[in-house]
């Protein structure tokens, strides 16, 4: 074996053949990739996480394939040229291109067009090794350009590809793409600095702009840092004019790249700028919690999710390379020049400091909140240090081992002793591998071949231990991550074939309708792959007006701005969304909205029986209002009255409407209640026996000491009503470990335990940043998920209206369950009884008016048209489609004003007569982006052609002159 390895190594290093390196790289990559994914594949699981991976990445990848096939069909078969840029299958309706942007921006995902939706799961799983493989090749190409030796390039490329950042392969597949872009961008900028062709840099940056706004933004910021440091180490003389000239050149190239990527970049910018969550007020901190820095240290020698979306960590050889980088003897270094070594020191320190400062994380995240998803650049830096320093690592026995020995011993001491209370077995394994590798490389008993074998074996050992279920970060964090992955090839089965809500497709109903559900596992965005319509949505690119609509209604099912999880069985909202079918478990009646009084059929899914209920009290895609409500009047109403008002008139932004103002009538009843403990003891200010009940109450706030603490609202809910709990001004503050002691517990706690708790207070970190309050009434349980402004999911919401279901029997005692210890307070807490009799007549009146006045409703993917007949008084034609600047309207062939109605949707005011109404949609910024991209490509092509002709002419003239000189000499 040793002889074979030595022979292979000599052959590998003794040639410059690209094919030889490619073969060796492929073999080593496949071995390590199998080692990384073994426990997942062995369990029959893939890389698709059952949350974001299933509900976003798989759905977008599969839907992209369907959309591209439809687009190609329209162009080449039907020859209509229709580009379907709007889909009613995405939530209430949304822009296809913007929704799919996380997938569309990666050219490798264009392969989805070749794969039927049923097999898109396998294709998306296959994209993980494809991305990693190409990322390693791109990194290898950059290292070869920088004249690194073949073995160092091979090892460093594996360090790069199988770092802790690659943990994202099991949760955020689309975030692997920057690993491929990073080396290409740096390679390109180095070619620019060397006055070589800028095409690689332009192409790499264009891919960044195509990928996403956030990727392009982060890369540009990192380029600023890289170029500032890099310029300082250029050999030529430094002066301000030279730097400015160099800076302008790079900015010009970036501008060209931005124009090439404008086709997706411009629409992405416009969408992000319209999202309200970016401007929310969030707490500022100079430093992260101590726990973050502890994980940062421990994770460097293993793999770790540090926090603030920072996944990183490296094999043992990376630590040795970094230690040697900061050792003495720069002039003796073998793998890099003195200047390069100094440059690497500076850039490593700068990026490490960046990881330590929340302000930098916030800047990289567009000033929203601290986020370190840019950590792929840190991984690129460390991997390149391995490429530069590995020759020194292999020659430490000649007096070059001091830095490695000191660094390794110090790191081992910190991990094993200083941070012992927090040390994980992954960190201990990383230290053990570091020390073993140090002995192998610094000792005199190993030949050079043996040392290289030790490096490769240490890589394999680290990848095996860190990634697999028996010793990975998944186990250390409290559970085996394998269980959280979707079975390989089963995504379509989960979202479509075995999804209870797919039962509605059996109705055979070809009219416009949506479905909703209760007490059914909801897979957000599943409607997109079901090819059905439902108000389910989950995507970072969202319509801010829809979120504003939900926020005003206190809809707990959309507590996150970019996530809509149904309409909470609230009859007015279900009707206004066009929900005709409702899915529930067979024996669940309380959460079926009362007007869904017909059971269509029952069917089996996931081993259980589910019921599909139907209502005739739902509204069509287009209908008319004869009355309006001024937006200022609407905004003054509480959520309960807002939903009632929406059935009585259309909310308009301007008070100058020719329609009559609605005379609003409200029918809810506010019920009195008493606060009680579970045992029936009344809760009064200063009451709450914290040792017995687990909470205290001071008249304004509850201080909860134990998880799942319950209080009771003793209330009499009459029969035949929807019961609502209304909470306004919900706020939450977590308790530190020492604050979680009740009075008697604190008195009985010994001094050493109090000191332990005080230490835990220091390292506790951000703790719980989202309050979850569960509500329970007669078997119905709902949850309010209220992220605080310390959470990255914070949406500026604190008012909720929760439907506790309908019953024809009286009900009593609503339980509030505080899920986590902390301080909870409410500005207002009410219980409402809402009769539903009036809803049916109001909905039917709107529906009948629409049926009489609206006909020939058609939608083709970008155009919505209908014919509207108005008699006598003017009416507002309401479109159950979210308002967007991309929509334009024509009435009878002439441009018409498209109004923002009901906060988030669209309407047109029409007078007497028969009108042809056409609404057309174009993605905002798409046309300008296409023009910029096409123009830039043409200009670049012309410039390249002119440059080539000029070069050819210059070469020919030089050859002619040479021939003339030669003839004269003869």
Tab-separated table of C-alpha atoms in Angstrom, residues 74 80-88 94-95 97 622 858-866 879 881-899 906-908 916-927:
chain	number	residue	atom	x	y	z
A	74	UNK	CA	-45.248	29.046	-25.462
A	80	UNK	CA	-47.741	32.725	-28.513
A	81	UNK	CA	-44.641	34.281	-26.984
A	82	UNK	CA	-46.485	34.600	-23.653
A	83	UNK	CA	-44.111	34.848	-20.708
A	84	UNK	CA	-46.012	33.665	-17.593
A	85	UNK	CA	-44.673	36.200	-15.109
A	86	UNK	CA	-47.554	36.060	-12.622
A	87	UNK	CA	-49.011	32.984	-10.957
A	88	UNK	CA	-52.173	32.593	-8.907
A	94	UNK	CA	-47.253	36.626	-6.974
A	95	UNK	CA	-44.509	37.429	-9.451
A	97	UNK	CA	-39.566	35.549	-11.420
A	622	UNK	CA	-63.407	39.325	-9.572
A	858	UNK	CA	-59.703	35.048	-18.031
A	859	UNK	CA	-56.093	34.834	-16.893
A	860	UNK	CA	-53.149	33.660	-19.008
A	861	UNK	CA	-50.101	34.194	-16.792
A	862	UNK	CA	-49.591	37.894	-17.398
A	863	UNK	CA	-53.028	39.277	-18.348
A	864	UNK	CA	-56.304	39.246	-16.401
A	865	UNK	CA	-59.366	40.330	-18.350
A	866	UNK	CA	-63.120	40.458	-17.829
A	879	UNK	CA	-59.660	41.875	-8.099
A	881	UNK	CA	-54.981	39.756	-6.713
A	882	UNK	CA	-52.262	41.577	-4.737
A	883	UNK	CA	-51.509	45.125	-5.809
A	884	UNK	CA	-48.128	45.689	-7.421
A	885	UNK	CA	-46.535	48.460	-9.442
A	886	UNK	CA	-46.122	45.932	-12.234
A	887	UNK	CA	-49.861	45.918	-12.951
A	888	UNK	CA	-51.421	48.315	-15.442
A	889	UNK	CA	-55.083	48.607	-16.397
A	890	UNK	CA	-57.095	49.404	-19.477
A	891	UNK	CA	-60.836	49.978	-19.646
A	892	UNK	CA	-62.394	49.828	-23.094
A	893	UNK	CA	-58.934	50.063	-24.638
A	894	UNK	CA	-57.891	53.181	-22.730
A	895	UNK	CA	-55.487	53.425	-19.767
A	896	UNK	CA	-57.282	53.449	-16.430
A	897	UNK	CA	-56.280	54.114	-12.838
A	898	UNK	CA	-55.676	50.941	-10.873
A	899	UNK	CA	-56.547	51.481	-7.218
A	906	UNK	CA	-56.632	45.903	-6.619
A	907	UNK	CA	-59.736	47.679	-7.793
A	908	UNK	CA	-61.060	49.913	-10.568
A	916	UNK	CA	-63.973	45.539	-21.202
A	917	UNK	CA	-61.349	45.522	-18.455
A	918	UNK	CA	-57.800	44.282	-19.038
A	919	UNK	CA	-55.069	44.111	-16.405
A	920	UNK	CA	-51.553	43.381	-17.610
A	921	UNK	CA	-48.537	42.554	-15.494
A	922	UNK	CA	-44.827	43.066	-16.083
A	923	UNK	CA	-42.156	42.391	-13.483
A	924	UNK	CA	-41.049	45.850	-12.259
A	925	UNK	CA	-37.578	46.560	-13.573
A	926	UNK	CA	-37.446	43.435	-15.766
A	927	UNK	CA	-37.744	45.256	-19.076
